[in-house]
Amino acid sequence: MLEIKNLHANINGKEILKGVNLTVKPGEVHAIMGPNGAGKSTLSSVLAGNPAFGVTEGEVTFNGKNLLAMPPEQRSWEGIFLGFQYPVEIPGVSMVNFMRAAVNEHRKYKGEEPISASDFLRLMREKREVVELDNKLANRSVNEGFSGGEKKRNEIFQMAMLEPKLAILDETDSGLDIDALRIVSEGVNKLKSEDNATIVITHYQRLLDYIKPEFIHVLYKGKIVKSGGPELALELEERGYDWIKKELGE
Amino acid sequence: MTVVKQYTDLYQQAKGLIDKHSAHILNENREAAYTLLKATGLPSTSCQDYAHTDLHAMFAPDYGLNLNRVEIPVNPYEVFSCDVPNLSTNLYFLVNDSFYSKQGPAKNQEEDIFIGSLIDFAAKYPLIAGKYYNKQAGKRQDGTVAMNTMFAQDGFVLYVPKGKVLEKPVQLINYMVSETDLMVNRRILIILEENTEAKLLVCDHALNDANYLINQVAEIFIAENARFDYYELEENTRKTNKVSSTFLNQKANSNAVVNGVSLTNGVTRNNIFVTFKGEGAENHLSGIVIADGNQKVDNFTNIDHAVPHCHSNELFKYVLNDEAECAFAGRIHVRQGADKTEAYQSNKNLCATDTVKMFTRPELEIYADDVKCSHGATVGQLDQQALFYLRSRGISEQEARLLLMYAFSADVLEMIRLEPLKERLRMLIEKRFKGELSRCRGCAIHGNAPSEC
């Protein structure tokens, strides 16, 4: 589904990713872990097409198509979803208008008619329940005045609305209390299927207790330096990242 | 000075003709205005208050003036038909600068409320006309205002006597129509006596391909405990230039909302002067400017807190695109002794491209001790983070930009107290951003102009 080969990327001329390789197949859940500044968020931003980042080398194909040639909106239509670490507040744009515009552009890409008002409301209601998002929040401006936990739940709500093939969740667990963490993880698990895949980017093991990835990767200094099964995450939790640095001869 | 000379000369030559087609109260104010205009001329761009609007360039072309009041063969009531859901208004027209009197709304208001032409008002209520006409404008040392007073032959009057409430909003459509280039001197007089209430919506429309110059003066008097809403919507052609001065005189415990939306124009300069004359008065002043191409909009506001315990709240937002060049100047003057004044002012501007120019000058002058005041101005670009966030959900760049520009301007609409108008403006602004609003789509509030225009 997703194939990243030798990906190099920079921001403001500073190279952050220095040759990332990763393959993700349908139905798989991957976790990318690593210390601060390793390039985890850069990787997710580059995959979603944030124009602030420049790709200098390498290639990324998504279902056989060249992902890097697509603008962010087309990546979304093709089935990429990025759950933001810091969801953006957009005063004046209501959640309803935002989601209706997004859903309709997805439908247009597939050659479908715009969604009817009643179907849209039904869809909103149904998907809100996935993450127990209050109706009041759905009627407000995008993320405006939402608490940290509400913002993250809102990300998963949008994911539920758009039904992506590949969801990249960037530190979705940061700033969440234990209840919110449970709700968000349950939401992600409910949306999991044989056809879609998830990449979870996280600092900590605790999210992985709920969302159980089969593959763990350690990103360090812009490269994936170690990959393994769930046991790798436990080892990182116990021993930190220093032993990996030692293995690398630092 | 030559620019002004063509107008003062014309006045000298045509004095008799101007007077003949007007009313006594207008005529007796002309000479003083002529003297002032001749002495001061039009303010130049070296005058700080007009730094961003070149009046000399604006008034230099040789426009025609319809001083002989040649009738324009048009029935605006046939051109505009109302289609706003839930908004029913009493509709009146100024065709160029003449009141259209051949047809009007059915008389469903109270007998002594006057809505109509300035000439008729002066005949019917000479004492009241004399008490109010030019009493604010005449004090202003501004050549454009003087020129209006010198030339004005007719206009629109809304007069609400003591204790009367006008339930139904009044709508005035200023309708420019001419085959040749035309200058008009439009005059509006609004008098709300004690304990009255009224709402006026003024829509500007221009038809045809001629160059128009509109020089407008509106004087508004709001007496004790009166409540007035004044909404102005500018949807002219890009070949229409406009200078407008609006004066508000607010007595004790009066309450006014003034809102201006500039959607389509060439060069526009709006002057708004608010003076509090009695304690406990409130004014809510706001504006939205959407400018692209090479549109220019310059709003100049002055709020005079001359007495204690008054409240003013001012918000102007601009969205600039292409080569648009706009300006805002807001002055709040809190005089000595005007304690317990509350005055807030905010001007926020969004520059969608790096080829636009925005000049903003918030000014707060406080000579009283016990006041709550604030002012602020921002000039910024579209939030790139927000843009990416929207695009990452599949919203195209174009659509995302529109959503953000619309969201930026939308909160000004919250200051509008007429729900159906708010809804209508919301839709209009959205269309304007999408480029779906051309002048041929006709009147914003009253349906569609003929499609062949």
XYZ file of C-alpha atoms in Angstrom:
703
model
C 0.000 0.000 0.000
C 2.627 2.522 1.114
C 6.198 2.282 0.010
C 8.776 4.791 1.218
C 12.218 4.536 -0.342
C 15.251 6.507 0.764
C 13.195 9.566 1.709
C 15.111 12.763 2.405
C 13.294 15.895 3.508
C 14.153 19.281 4.954
C 12.556 22.361 6.432
C 14.062 25.800 5.847
C 17.129 24.103 4.366
C 17.735 21.899 7.398
C 17.740 18.214 6.549
C 15.506 16.250 8.928
C 14.816 12.969 7.144
C 17.975 11.317 5.906
C 16.892 8.236 4.027
C 13.727 6.659 5.455
C 12.586 3.276 4.154
C 9.238 1.795 5.142
C 6.646 -0.545 3.660
C 3.074 -0.748 4.945
C 0.535 -3.298 3.694
C -3.267 -3.268 4.031
C -4.519 -4.412 7.427
C -1.255 -3.618 9.173
C -0.673 -1.338 12.137
C 2.777 0.185 12.464
C 4.202 2.248 15.276
C 7.002 4.721 14.778
C 8.791 5.612 17.959
C 11.854 7.611 18.705
C 13.309 10.408 20.800
C 12.399 14.067 20.366
C 13.767 15.617 17.223
C 14.208 12.284 15.445
C 11.986 13.386 12.568
C 8.731 11.595 13.470
C 6.460 14.589 12.872
C 8.403 15.567 9.783
C 7.725 12.137 8.314
C 3.998 12.462 8.903
C 3.934 16.024 7.540
C 5.812 14.990 4.401
C 3.458 12.067 3.800
C 0.435 14.380 4.126
C 2.017 16.946 1.817
C 2.691 19.904 4.119
C 4.229 22.499 1.763
C 6.471 23.756 4.549
C 8.680 20.713 3.998
C 10.799 19.990 0.944
C 11.636 16.526 -0.348
C 15.139 16.366 -1.752
C 15.533 12.688 -2.508
C 13.711 9.386 -2.539
C 10.236 8.282 -3.510
C 6.909 7.423 -1.934
C 4.271 5.388 -3.722
C 0.759 4.909 -2.411
C -1.233 2.124 -4.039
C 1.152 2.342 -6.957
C 0.804 6.114 -7.428
C 3.507 8.705 -6.897
C 2.360 10.328 -3.655
C 4.928 13.107 -3.663
C 3.551 14.544 -6.901
C 0.115 15.090 -5.390
C -1.131 18.208 -3.556
C -2.330 17.559 0.010
C -6.005 17.503 -0.973
C -5.434 14.808 -3.578
C -3.558 12.678 -1.061
C -6.635 12.925 1.116
C -8.893 11.881 -1.765
C -6.582 8.934 -2.426
C -7.064 7.824 1.175
C -4.300 9.355 3.296
C -5.327 10.858 6.612
C -3.109 12.711 9.038
C -4.199 13.023 12.645
C -2.425 16.204 13.720
C -0.306 16.425 16.808
C -1.529 20.004 17.182
C -4.941 20.318 15.505
C -5.399 23.824 14.137
C -8.102 26.167 15.444
C -10.039 27.833 12.643
C -12.392 30.504 13.998
C -15.348 31.232 11.764
C -15.347 27.895 9.934
C -17.961 25.646 11.482
C -17.264 21.934 11.932
C -20.384 21.224 9.905
C -19.327 23.320 6.916
C -15.794 22.024 7.141
C -16.850 18.390 7.131
C -19.499 18.879 4.469
C -16.939 20.525 2.179
C -14.447 17.723 2.841
C -16.940 14.897 2.346
C -18.257 16.442 -0.855
C -14.816 16.932 -2.342
C -14.074 13.277 -1.627
C -17.312 12.305 -3.336
C -16.585 14.533 -6.297
C -13.209 12.818 -6.733
C -14.995 9.489 -6.846
C -17.512 10.846 -9.346
C -20.371 10.884 -6.840
C -23.063 13.495 -6.290
C -22.831 15.802 -3.243
C -24.277 14.252 -0.098
C -27.856 15.168 0.787
C -28.469 17.240 3.903
C -30.247 14.438 5.728
C -27.630 11.809 4.836
C -24.915 14.169 5.953
C -26.519 14.780 9.331
C -27.017 11.061 9.798
C -23.363 10.423 8.932
C -22.212 13.104 11.360
C -24.317 11.629 14.148
C -23.139 8.107 13.489
C -19.449 9.029 13.374
C -19.672 11.291 16.395
C -20.588 8.278 18.445
C -17.341 6.540 17.509
C -15.415 8.997 19.677
C -18.284 10.200 21.896
C -17.938 13.712 20.488
C -20.522 16.098 21.869
C -23.020 17.513 19.409
C -22.223 20.972 20.763
C -18.638 20.637 19.569
C -19.824 19.635 16.128
C -21.728 22.896 15.908
C -18.777 25.065 16.869
C -15.909 26.475 14.819
C -13.193 23.973 13.951
C -11.260 23.178 17.155
C -11.977 26.622 18.565
C -12.115 26.488 22.327
C -11.808 22.679 22.332
C -9.824 21.141 25.178
C -6.726 19.136 24.296
C -8.654 15.883 24.583
C -11.558 17.202 22.525
C -9.206 18.238 19.758
C -7.738 14.744 19.551
C -11.169 13.157 19.601
C -12.137 15.542 16.851
C -9.234 14.248 14.771
C -10.491 10.683 15.087
C -14.013 11.883 14.329
C -12.773 13.395 11.068
C -10.956 10.175 10.318
C -14.203 8.281 10.822
C -16.000 10.687 8.465
C -13.425 10.343 5.693
C -12.719 6.587 6.035
C -9.082 6.722 4.924
C -7.075 3.779 3.634
C -4.020 4.885 5.538
C -4.269 6.839 8.773
C -1.149 8.446 10.174
C -1.710 9.421 13.793
C 0.914 11.883 14.947
C 1.283 11.758 18.729
C -2.453 11.414 19.122
C -1.798 10.320 22.698
C 0.035 13.457 23.791
C -1.915 15.531 26.260
C -4.612 12.926 26.790
C -5.794 11.731 30.163
C -6.484 8.051 30.607
C -10.194 8.246 29.712
C -9.580 10.272 26.588
C -6.790 7.893 25.621
C -9.197 4.968 25.931
C -11.889 6.715 23.873
C -9.460 7.725 21.144
C -7.854 4.275 20.960
C -11.203 2.538 20.901
C -12.196 4.852 18.082
C -9.115 3.936 16.113
C -9.678 0.235 16.762
C -13.297 0.449 15.627
C -12.172 1.939 12.335
C -9.566 -0.750 11.701
C -10.217 -3.230 8.902
C -8.410 -5.663 6.639
C -8.262 -3.080 3.896
C -6.869 -0.102 5.724
C -3.666 0.507 7.570
C -2.526 2.709 10.439
C 0.765 4.319 11.318
C 0.913 5.429 14.929
C 3.602 7.902 15.811
C 4.275 8.044 19.500
C 6.725 8.673 22.245
C 5.286 6.276 24.721
C 4.238 2.701 25.142
C 0.939 3.566 26.811
C -0.988 4.191 23.567
C 0.319 0.872 22.268
C -1.413 -0.921 25.122
C -4.670 0.029 23.427
C -3.756 0.117 19.761
C -1.716 -3.012 19.282
C 0.721 -2.599 16.386
C 2.411 -5.615 14.828
C 5.402 -3.578 13.691
C 7.537 -1.209 15.720
C 10.118 1.093 14.136
C 12.611 3.330 15.805
C 13.289 6.592 14.023
C 16.518 8.237 15.068
C 18.346 11.132 13.435
C 16.183 10.953 10.360
C 16.463 7.229 9.706
C 14.702 4.070 10.788
C 17.460 2.426 12.734
C 15.635 -0.553 14.177
C 12.448 -2.476 13.439
C 10.802 -5.309 15.332
C 7.632 -6.721 16.832
C 5.612 -5.518 19.848
C 8.387 -6.647 22.183
C 10.583 -3.798 20.873
C 8.158 -1.235 22.233
C 8.271 -2.859 25.660
C 12.031 -2.885 25.612
C 12.098 0.828 24.706
C 9.714 1.577 27.534
C 11.992 -0.225 29.954
C 15.397 0.799 28.753
C 14.812 4.151 26.970
C 16.649 4.979 23.755
C 20.204 4.997 25.039
C 20.891 1.356 24.296
C 19.936 1.971 20.661
C 22.375 4.835 20.498
C 25.013 2.490 21.904
C 24.184 -0.143 19.326
C 24.728 2.508 16.689
C 28.138 3.124 18.195
C 27.396 6.575 19.629
C -7.129 74.462 -7.791
C -8.168 74.024 -11.418
C -9.917 70.806 -10.473
C -12.179 72.701 -8.097
C -12.529 75.611 -10.498
C -14.540 73.615 -13.001
C -17.102 72.975 -10.263
C -17.169 76.460 -8.741
C -17.416 77.987 -12.219
C -20.239 75.666 -13.084
C -22.013 76.691 -9.908
C -21.641 80.377 -10.730
C -23.048 79.833 -14.200
C -25.852 77.502 -13.213
C -26.895 78.926 -9.842
C -30.319 79.937 -11.082
C -30.973 76.594 -12.660
C -29.840 74.694 -9.557
C -32.101 76.759 -7.309
C -35.036 76.445 -9.639
C -35.049 72.656 -9.362
C -34.568 72.528 -5.608
C -36.000 73.839 -2.349
C -35.444 77.005 -0.376
C -33.667 75.380 2.549
C -31.124 73.777 0.207
C -30.700 76.985 -1.766
C -29.973 79.154 1.242
C -27.050 76.951 2.238
C -25.278 77.057 -1.134
C -23.403 80.356 -0.951
C -21.544 79.538 2.262
C -20.580 76.153 0.845
C -19.388 77.787 -2.363
C -17.248 80.245 -0.401
C -15.728 77.449 1.654
C -14.993 75.267 -1.355
C -13.460 78.165 -3.236
C -11.281 79.054 -0.258
C -10.133 75.589 0.792
C -10.407 73.512 -2.377
C -10.374 69.748 -2.090
C -8.006 68.186 0.433
C -4.870 66.854 -1.241
C -2.973 63.654 -0.473
C -0.484 65.697 1.528
C -3.273 66.222 4.039
C -2.879 63.314 6.456
C -6.560 62.427 6.546
C -6.671 62.014 2.770
C -3.202 60.527 2.305
C -4.552 57.439 0.581
C -7.337 58.843 -1.553
C -6.445 61.198 -4.353
C -9.506 63.435 -4.541
C -7.945 65.599 -7.206
C -7.596 62.645 -9.555
C -11.112 61.585 -8.673
C -12.751 64.965 -9.366
C -10.555 65.968 -12.315
C -12.496 64.280 -15.150
C -15.208 66.296 -16.809
C -18.368 64.586 -15.624
C -21.796 65.756 -16.596
C -24.189 66.955 -13.888
C -27.910 66.741 -14.323
C -28.617 70.197 -12.916
C -31.583 70.682 -15.201
C -33.114 67.535 -13.682
C -33.752 65.847 -16.990
C -35.922 62.875 -16.247
C -34.371 59.421 -16.602
C -36.884 57.182 -18.357
C -36.693 54.278 -15.969
C -39.009 52.708 -13.446
C -36.774 51.190 -10.801
C -39.703 49.332 -9.266
C -39.847 47.256 -12.412
C -36.112 46.625 -12.355
C -35.937 45.484 -8.759
C -38.362 43.058 -7.254
C -37.983 41.755 -3.767
C -36.914 38.152 -3.285
C -35.285 38.113 0.134
C -36.898 35.488 2.277
C -38.162 36.902 5.564
C -37.134 40.442 4.764
C -39.896 42.734 3.863
C -39.003 46.385 3.496
C -40.602 49.596 2.402
C -38.654 50.332 -0.732
C -37.616 53.738 -2.107
C -35.261 54.865 -4.837
C -32.885 57.637 -5.576
C -32.273 57.471 -9.306
C -28.893 59.152 -9.663
C -29.559 61.916 -7.129
C -33.293 62.430 -7.644
C -35.971 60.867 -5.541
C -38.200 58.620 -7.614
C -41.716 59.654 -6.716
C -43.916 58.191 -9.448
C -44.489 55.039 -7.493
C -43.874 54.067 -3.916
C -44.759 51.528 -1.278
C -48.336 51.449 -0.101
C -48.789 53.864 2.763
C -48.864 51.527 5.676
C -46.911 53.626 8.086
C -48.325 56.233 10.359
C -49.391 59.473 8.762
C -46.841 61.777 10.341
C -43.803 59.637 9.602
C -42.194 61.092 6.499
C -40.258 58.961 4.027
C -39.624 60.652 0.738
C -37.880 63.378 -1.194
C -35.960 66.217 0.377
C -37.826 68.760 -1.771
C -41.207 67.485 -0.570
C -40.023 67.352 3.019
C -38.824 70.953 2.881
C -42.262 71.961 1.594
C -44.233 69.937 4.114
C -42.078 70.500 7.205
C -40.108 73.700 6.507
C -39.329 74.339 10.181
C -37.996 70.864 10.846
C -36.023 70.860 7.608
C -34.510 74.198 8.565
C -33.691 72.929 12.053
C -31.696 69.953 10.797
C -30.560 70.383 7.202
C -26.795 70.974 6.925
C -26.487 71.440 10.677
C -23.795 68.765 10.974
C -22.342 68.847 7.474
C -22.143 72.632 7.439
C -19.650 72.550 10.296
C -17.261 70.296 8.440
C -14.381 72.022 6.691
C -14.133 69.523 3.852
C -14.347 70.537 0.209
C -16.252 67.399 -0.798
C -18.976 68.083 1.761
C -19.129 71.746 0.729
C -19.398 70.710 -2.910
C -22.331 68.500 -2.082
C -24.107 71.298 -0.240
C -23.374 73.644 -3.136
C -24.878 71.350 -5.765
C -27.406 69.144 -3.934
C -30.885 69.615 -5.375
C -32.794 66.718 -3.875
C -32.326 63.647 -1.780
C -33.940 61.263 0.630
C -35.486 61.990 4.014
C -36.580 59.694 6.788
C -38.315 61.586 9.555
C -39.754 59.775 12.564
C -41.587 62.076 14.989
C -41.595 61.612 18.739
C -42.629 58.224 20.059
C -43.184 56.520 16.707
C -41.752 53.115 15.918
C -41.223 52.020 12.330
C -41.597 48.266 12.522
C -40.786 47.558 8.914
C -37.236 48.329 7.774
C -36.918 51.050 5.164
C -34.804 50.339 2.147
C -33.305 52.947 -0.102
C -31.732 51.894 -3.353
C -29.328 54.372 -4.844
C -29.511 53.569 -8.463
C -26.981 55.039 -10.884
C -28.040 54.912 -14.488
C -26.725 57.044 -17.313
C -25.482 56.622 -20.849
C -22.778 59.222 -20.334
C -20.312 59.954 -17.551
C -22.124 61.445 -14.610
C -21.458 63.079 -11.279
C -24.163 63.150 -8.627
C -24.454 65.014 -5.337
C -26.667 62.849 -3.248
C -28.113 64.015 0.042
C -29.653 61.959 2.814
C -31.301 63.388 5.921
C -32.484 61.209 8.769
C -34.252 62.567 11.808
C -35.348 60.359 14.679
C -37.032 62.291 17.449
C -37.267 61.118 21.078
C -38.304 57.520 21.796
C -38.406 56.386 18.193
C -37.109 53.401 16.354
C -36.222 52.772 12.703
C -33.977 50.696 10.483
C -32.636 51.850 7.146
C -30.841 49.779 4.574
C -29.119 51.679 1.796
C -28.002 49.743 -1.270
C -25.821 51.251 -3.957
C -26.106 49.939 -7.468
C -24.756 51.231 -10.722
C -25.798 50.211 -14.182
C -24.268 50.721 -17.611
C -20.661 51.247 -18.536
C -20.413 54.976 -17.830
C -17.957 56.503 -15.373
C -19.746 57.671 -12.262
C -18.679 59.957 -9.473
C -20.900 59.897 -6.405
C -20.498 62.621 -3.827
C -22.791 61.780 -0.937
C -23.609 63.453 2.353
C -25.820 61.809 4.940
C -26.836 63.603 8.121
C -28.369 61.515 10.865
C -29.921 62.946 14.017
C -30.858 60.506 16.752
C -32.663 62.074 19.681
C -33.022 60.855 23.280
C -33.885 57.165 23.679
C -34.129 56.635 19.937
C -32.819 53.519 18.304
C -31.541 53.504 14.732
C -29.915 50.925 12.455
C -28.108 52.102 9.341
C -26.806 49.515 6.904
C -25.015 50.411 3.687
C -24.142 47.984 0.949
C -21.958 49.070 -1.931
C -22.270 47.040 -5.083
C -21.419 49.506 -7.788
C -19.402 49.012 -10.949
C -15.647 49.174 -10.998
C -15.965 52.425 -12.922
C -17.853 54.056 -10.055
C -15.960 56.307 -7.676
C -17.539 57.515 -4.498
C -16.906 59.953 -1.675
C -19.352 59.746 1.150
C -19.595 61.590 4.445
C -21.987 60.308 7.072
C -22.644 62.343 10.198
C -24.323 60.944 13.292
C -25.458 63.122 16.138
C -26.549 61.028 19.108
C -28.459 62.377 22.078
C -28.728 60.794 25.529
C -29.493 57.074 25.744
C -29.747 56.750 21.981
C -28.523 53.599 20.342
C -27.174 53.253 16.805
C -25.799 50.507 14.639
C -23.875 51.591 11.559
C -22.575 48.958 9.200
C -21.037 49.280 5.768
C -20.236 46.470 3.367
C -18.099 47.336 0.347
C -18.213 44.635 -2.286
C -17.744 46.248 -5.676
C -16.510 49.726 -6.559
C -13.712 51.644 -8.212
C -12.361 54.068 -5.645
C -14.398 54.645 -2.495
C -13.803 56.996 0.363
C -16.192 56.823 3.327
C -16.056 59.352 6.125
C -18.059 58.540 9.214
C -18.388 61.023 12.056
C -20.133 60.056 15.268
C -20.733 62.666 17.950
C -22.223 61.843 21.324
C -24.272 64.754 22.564
C -25.925 63.156 25.560
C -24.975 60.620 28.220
C -25.733 56.929 27.993
C -25.593 56.765 24.192
C -24.249 53.754 22.342
C -22.796 53.349 18.864
C -21.796 50.125 17.150
C -19.846 50.885 14.006
C -18.592 48.184 11.686
C -17.528 47.491 8.159
C -16.439 44.790 5.772
C -14.350 45.491 2.715
C -13.699 42.907 0.048
C -11.413 44.318 -2.580
C -9.640 42.781 -5.522
C -8.539 43.855 -8.991
C -7.472 47.446 -8.462
C -10.303 48.433 -6.134
C -9.565 51.054 -3.532
C -11.560 51.492 -0.351
C -10.615 54.045 2.287
C -12.703 54.258 5.462
C -12.145 57.171 7.761
C -13.990 57.201 11.066
C -14.113 59.687 13.888
C -15.948 59.055 17.126
C -16.276 62.030 19.416
C -16.931 61.126 23.033
C -17.892 64.646 24.023
C -19.924 63.637 27.083
C -19.579 61.000 29.839
C -21.108 57.519 30.018
C -21.198 56.730 26.308
C -20.182 53.505 24.674
C -18.671 52.977 21.225
C -17.644 49.717 19.672
C -15.908 49.709 16.301
C -14.820 46.806 14.111
C -13.606 46.966 10.506
C -12.309 44.024 8.522
C -10.742 44.048 5.086
C -9.862 41.213 2.727
C -7.539 42.338 -0.036
C -6.633 40.438 -3.157
C -4.813 41.098 -6.442
C -3.644 44.724 -6.571
C -6.213 46.172 -4.186
C -5.088 49.161 -2.168
C -7.091 50.071 0.916
C -6.909 52.221 3.993
C -8.526 52.548 7.371
C -8.212 55.405 9.804
C -10.105 55.349 13.047
C -9.997 58.186 15.492
C -11.582 58.055 18.898
C -11.589 61.294 20.772
C -12.462 61.150 24.462
C -12.818 64.695 25.676
C -11.978 66.087 29.049
C -14.733 65.237 31.502
C -16.115 62.398 29.364
C -15.636 59.965 32.249
C -16.962 56.408 32.229
C -16.506 56.347 28.481
C -16.154 52.920 26.949
C -14.592 52.931 23.501
C -13.251 49.931 21.650
C -11.821 49.876 18.172
C -10.396 47.088 16.080
C -9.242 46.901 12.477
C -8.108 43.571 11.057
C -6.878 43.043 7.556
C -6.149 39.983 5.527
C -3.812 40.272 2.573
C -4.344 37.316 0.270
C -1.459 38.234 -2.040
C 1.785 40.143 -1.626
C 0.781 42.670 -4.281
C -1.891 44.388 -2.185
C -1.398 47.442 -0.005
C -3.139 48.143 3.271
C -2.693 51.279 5.339
C -4.170 51.374 8.809
C -4.083 54.150 11.358
C -5.869 53.541 14.661
C -5.887 56.613 16.849
C -7.037 57.072 20.389
C -6.952 60.463 22.051
C -8.015 60.432 25.680
C -8.363 63.545 27.804
C -10.571 62.039 30.522
C -9.353 60.027 33.508
C -11.849 57.319 34.159
C -12.362 55.481 30.860
C -12.131 52.026 29.326
C -10.643 52.199 25.858
C -8.745 49.953 23.525
C -7.654 50.000 19.940
C -5.753 47.653 17.745
C -4.926 46.862 14.173
C -3.483 43.825 12.449
C -2.373 43.145 8.901
C -1.683 39.532 8.088
C -1.768 36.765 5.552
C -3.818 33.618 5.401
C -2.832 31.206 8.129
C -0.701 28.597 6.355
C -1.285 26.043 9.106
C -5.028 26.386 8.779
C -4.766 26.189 5.013
C -2.817 22.948 5.210
C -5.190 21.545 7.798
C -8.180 22.107 5.515
C -6.353 20.751 2.468
C -5.234 17.655 4.355
C -8.940 16.809 4.698
C -9.445 16.965 0.967
C -10.586 20.569 0.615
C -8.961 22.056 -2.478
C -6.575 24.947 -2.041
C -8.951 27.349 -3.766
C -11.904 26.288 -1.620
C -9.790 26.345 1.542
C -8.664 29.909 0.828
C -12.269 30.966 0.289
C -13.376 29.322 3.515
C -10.665 31.120 5.462
C -11.272 34.505 3.858
C -14.968 34.159 4.462
C -14.430 33.068 8.060
C -12.167 36.052 8.613
C -14.787 38.575 7.599
C -17.877 36.843 8.919
C -17.769 38.009 12.523
C -18.499 41.598 11.498
C -21.922 40.380 10.438
C -22.643 39.579 14.070
C -23.005 43.313 14.633
C -26.018 43.417 12.319
C -29.356 43.422 14.138
C -31.521 42.500 11.174
C -31.462 38.695 10.918
C -32.602 38.252 7.298
C -30.108 40.880 6.173
C -27.353 39.097 8.031
C -28.223 35.870 6.238
C -28.379 37.612 2.900
C -25.031 39.320 3.402
C -23.488 36.035 4.432
C -24.541 34.555 1.112
C -23.491 37.630 -0.848
C -20.040 37.694 0.709
C -19.572 34.032 -0.031
C -20.559 34.635 -3.643
C -18.336 37.658 -3.826
C -15.358 35.565 -2.731
C -16.183 32.902 -5.255
C -16.309 35.529 -7.978
C -19.943 34.692 -8.662
C -21.162 38.170 -7.888
C -21.035 40.358 -10.936
C -22.816 43.657 -11.156
C -25.301 42.128 -13.562
C -26.646 39.840 -10.940
C -28.608 42.840 -9.860
C -29.720 44.024 -6.548
C -28.445 42.163 -3.587
C -31.583 42.499 -1.607
C -34.185 42.950 -4.247
C -33.838 40.160 -6.687
C -32.424 40.404 -10.118
C -31.789 43.217 -12.466
C -32.712 42.454 -16.055
C -30.389 39.847 -17.444
C -29.587 41.839 -20.551
C -27.806 44.553 -18.579
